[in-house]
Amino acid sequence: MSATEKLLKKYVPMTETAFYILLSLSRPRHGYGIVKHVEELSGGRLKLGSGTVYGTLTKMNKDGLITVFADEERKTVYEVSVEGKKVMTAEISRLKELHRNAIACEEEFY
């Protein structure tokens, strides 16, 4: 099994928290920037605690889904890696299938 296949098996399906954190890292962000972006994307429904965010970022960094660096102000910045993009692509494809099927079968539940 390749490294990418292992990551896909580990992360897909993804938790909502992990999904929104990784989605936020399509561009470099600080931890607080991730929290605010997720809150904005979810319309305020999802408010992540710092422990949740940094715990998830540590795990993702260890697994190679993100890269970590310091900006000019020496603040820690996170960004999705090539492997992270592969995992997100697979998860987005899975979610599209779910959405398509939910719409197709929605009327059966009314």
PDB file of C-alpha atoms in Angstrom:
ATOM      1  CA  MET A   1       0.000   0.000   0.000  1.00  0.00           C
ATOM      2  CA  SER A   2       1.420   3.409  -1.003  1.00  0.00           C
ATOM      3  CA  ALA A   3       1.779   6.338   1.407  1.00  0.00           C
ATOM      4  CA  THR A   4      -1.074   8.144  -0.336  1.00  0.00           C
ATOM      5  CA  GLU A   5      -3.340   5.102  -0.046  1.00  0.00           C
ATOM      6  CA  LYS A   6      -2.565   4.898   3.683  1.00  0.00           C
ATOM      7  CA  LEU A   7      -3.490   8.569   4.103  1.00  0.00           C
ATOM      8  CA  LEU A   8      -6.716   8.117   2.160  1.00  0.00           C
ATOM      9  CA  LYS A   9      -7.639   5.131   4.314  1.00  0.00           C
ATOM     10  CA  LYS A  10      -6.864   7.102   7.482  1.00  0.00           C
ATOM     11  CA  TYR A  11      -8.577  10.402   6.562  1.00  0.00           C
ATOM     12  CA  VAL A  12     -11.465   9.563   4.196  1.00  0.00           C
ATOM     13  CA  PRO A  13     -14.196   9.907   5.327  1.00  0.00           C
ATOM     14  CA  MET A  14     -12.997  12.973   7.169  1.00  0.00           C
ATOM     15  CA  THR A  15     -14.444  14.497  10.327  1.00  0.00           C
ATOM     16  CA  GLU A  16     -16.189  17.814   9.823  1.00  0.00           C
ATOM     17  CA  THR A  17     -13.544  19.548  11.927  1.00  0.00           C
ATOM     18  CA  ALA A  18     -10.642  18.104   9.933  1.00  0.00           C
ATOM     19  CA  PHE A  19     -12.426  18.893   6.672  1.00  0.00           C
ATOM     20  CA  TYR A  20     -12.939  22.559   7.527  1.00  0.00           C
ATOM     21  CA  ILE A  21      -9.408  22.969   8.895  1.00  0.00           C
ATOM     22  CA  LEU A  22      -7.817  21.466   5.787  1.00  0.00           C
ATOM     23  CA  LEU A  23     -10.198  23.414   3.540  1.00  0.00           C
ATOM     24  CA  SER A  24      -9.068  26.616   5.277  1.00  0.00           C
ATOM     25  CA  LEU A  25      -5.458  25.835   4.413  1.00  0.00           C
ATOM     26  CA  SER A  26      -5.910  26.196   0.666  1.00  0.00           C
ATOM     27  CA  ARG A  27      -3.995  29.368   1.442  1.00  0.00           C
ATOM     28  CA  PRO A  28      -1.514  29.917   4.293  1.00  0.00           C
ATOM     29  CA  ARG A  29      -3.144  30.835   7.608  1.00  0.00           C
ATOM     30  CA  HIS A  30      -2.271  31.223  11.279  1.00  0.00           C
ATOM     31  CA  GLY A  31      -4.183  29.192  13.879  1.00  0.00           C
ATOM     32  CA  TYR A  32      -6.502  32.081  14.747  1.00  0.00           C
ATOM     33  CA  GLY A  33      -7.085  32.719  11.040  1.00  0.00           C
ATOM     34  CA  ILE A  34      -8.214  29.105  10.661  1.00  0.00           C
ATOM     35  CA  VAL A  35     -10.678  29.482  13.555  1.00  0.00           C
ATOM     36  CA  LYS A  36     -12.183  32.655  12.062  1.00  0.00           C
ATOM     37  CA  HIS A  37     -12.302  31.216   8.515  1.00  0.00           C
ATOM     38  CA  VAL A  38     -14.110  28.051   9.656  1.00  0.00           C
ATOM     39  CA  GLU A  39     -16.605  30.111  11.636  1.00  0.00           C
ATOM     40  CA  GLU A  40     -17.228  32.291   8.576  1.00  0.00           C
ATOM     41  CA  LEU A  41     -17.559  29.333   6.156  1.00  0.00           C
ATOM     42  CA  SER A  42     -20.043  27.557   8.432  1.00  0.00           C
ATOM     43  CA  GLY A  43     -22.105  30.680   9.037  1.00  0.00           C
ATOM     44  CA  GLY A  44     -21.148  30.666  12.717  1.00  0.00           C
ATOM     45  CA  ARG A  45     -22.411  27.117  13.284  1.00  0.00           C
ATOM     46  CA  LEU A  46     -18.937  25.696  13.863  1.00  0.00           C
ATOM     47  CA  LYS A  47     -16.754  27.407  16.453  1.00  0.00           C
ATOM     48  CA  LEU A  48     -13.485  25.538  16.920  1.00  0.00           C
ATOM     49  CA  GLY A  49     -11.561  25.663  20.173  1.00  0.00           C
ATOM     50  CA  SER A  50      -7.831  26.246  20.066  1.00  0.00           C
ATOM     51  CA  GLY A  51      -7.125  22.778  21.535  1.00  0.00           C
ATOM     52  CA  THR A  52      -9.106  21.141  18.738  1.00  0.00           C
ATOM     53  CA  VAL A  53      -7.414  23.219  16.039  1.00  0.00           C
ATOM     54  CA  TYR A  54      -3.844  22.763  17.254  1.00  0.00           C
ATOM     55  CA  GLY A  55      -4.360  19.074  18.056  1.00  0.00           C
ATOM     56  CA  THR A  56      -5.676  18.466  14.538  1.00  0.00           C
ATOM     57  CA  LEU A  57      -2.871  20.545  12.978  1.00  0.00           C
ATOM     58  CA  THR A  58      -0.239  18.568  14.896  1.00  0.00           C
ATOM     59  CA  LYS A  59      -1.697  15.282  13.644  1.00  0.00           C
ATOM     60  CA  MET A  60      -1.963  16.574  10.062  1.00  0.00           C
ATOM     61  CA  ASN A  61       1.604  17.862  10.133  1.00  0.00           C
ATOM     62  CA  LYS A  62       2.871  14.524  11.444  1.00  0.00           C
ATOM     63  CA  ASP A  63       1.013  12.728   8.610  1.00  0.00           C
ATOM     64  CA  GLY A  64       2.303  15.141   5.957  1.00  0.00           C
ATOM     65  CA  LEU A  65      -1.061  16.693   5.051  1.00  0.00           C
ATOM     66  CA  ILE A  66       0.152  20.200   5.821  1.00  0.00           C
ATOM     67  CA  THR A  67       3.385  22.143   5.882  1.00  0.00           C
ATOM     68  CA  VAL A  68       4.319  24.467   8.731  1.00  0.00           C
ATOM     69  CA  PHE A  69       6.542  27.513   8.485  1.00  0.00           C
ATOM     70  CA  ALA A  70       7.057  30.927  10.090  1.00  0.00           C
ATOM     71  CA  ASP A  71       6.143  34.199   8.398  1.00  0.00           C
ATOM     72  CA  GLU A  72       8.108  37.440   8.506  1.00  0.00           C
ATOM     73  CA  GLU A  73       6.683  38.155  11.984  1.00  0.00           C
ATOM     74  CA  ARG A  74       7.823  34.692  13.129  1.00  0.00           C
ATOM     75  CA  LYS A  75       4.238  33.546  13.551  1.00  0.00           C
ATOM     76  CA  THR A  76       3.504  29.910  12.767  1.00  0.00           C
ATOM     77  CA  VAL A  77       1.712  29.513   9.442  1.00  0.00           C
ATOM     78  CA  TYR A  78       0.047  26.363   8.085  1.00  0.00           C
ATOM     79  CA  GLU A  79      -0.649  25.369   4.475  1.00  0.00           C
ATOM     80  CA  VAL A  80      -2.018  22.249   2.784  1.00  0.00           C
ATOM     81  CA  SER A  81       0.673  20.007   1.230  1.00  0.00           C
ATOM     82  CA  VAL A  82       0.588  18.041  -2.017  1.00  0.00           C
ATOM     83  CA  GLU A  83      -0.499  14.937  -0.064  1.00  0.00           C
ATOM     84  CA  GLY A  84      -3.125  17.001   1.748  1.00  0.00           C
ATOM     85  CA  LYS A  85      -4.518  18.158  -1.592  1.00  0.00           C
ATOM     86  CA  LYS A  86      -4.840  14.527  -2.722  1.00  0.00           C
ATOM     87  CA  VAL A  87      -6.766  13.670   0.448  1.00  0.00           C
ATOM     88  CA  MET A  88      -9.027  16.728   0.062  1.00  0.00           C
ATOM     89  CA  THR A  89      -9.703  15.880  -3.582  1.00  0.00           C
ATOM     90  CA  ALA A  90     -10.826  12.379  -2.571  1.00  0.00           C
ATOM     91  CA  GLU A  91     -12.982  13.740   0.271  1.00  0.00           C
ATOM     92  CA  ILE A  92     -14.605  16.389  -1.918  1.00  0.00           C
ATOM     93  CA  SER A  93     -15.386  13.716  -4.518  1.00  0.00           C
ATOM     94  CA  ARG A  94     -16.985  11.561  -1.790  1.00  0.00           C
ATOM     95  CA  LEU A  95     -19.043  14.509  -0.535  1.00  0.00           C
ATOM     96  CA  LYS A  96     -20.223  15.313  -4.067  1.00  0.00           C
ATOM     97  CA  GLU A  97     -21.481  11.741  -4.416  1.00  0.00           C
ATOM     98  CA  LEU A  98     -23.309  12.040  -1.078  1.00  0.00           C
ATOM     99  CA  HIS A  99     -24.852  15.345  -2.143  1.00  0.00           C
ATOM    100  CA  ARG A 100     -25.928  13.984  -5.537  1.00  0.00           C
ATOM    101  CA  ASN A 101     -27.583  10.948  -3.956  1.00  0.00           C
ATOM    102  CA  ALA A 102     -29.206  12.989  -1.182  1.00  0.00           C
ATOM    103  CA  ILE A 103     -30.802  15.303  -3.738  1.00  0.00           C
ATOM    104  CA  ALA A 104     -31.925  12.349  -5.885  1.00  0.00           C
ATOM    105  CA  CYS A 105     -33.615  10.613  -2.925  1.00  0.00           C
ATOM    106  CA  GLU A 106     -34.691  13.640  -0.879  1.00  0.00           C
ATOM    107  CA  GLU A 107     -38.405  13.479  -1.789  1.00  0.00           C
ATOM    108  CA  GLU A 108     -38.698   9.918  -0.478  1.00  0.00           C
ATOM    109  CA  PHE A 109     -38.382  11.320   3.067  1.00  0.00           C
ATOM    110  CA  TYR A 110     -41.197  13.892   2.869  1.00  0.00           C
TER     111      TYR A 110
END
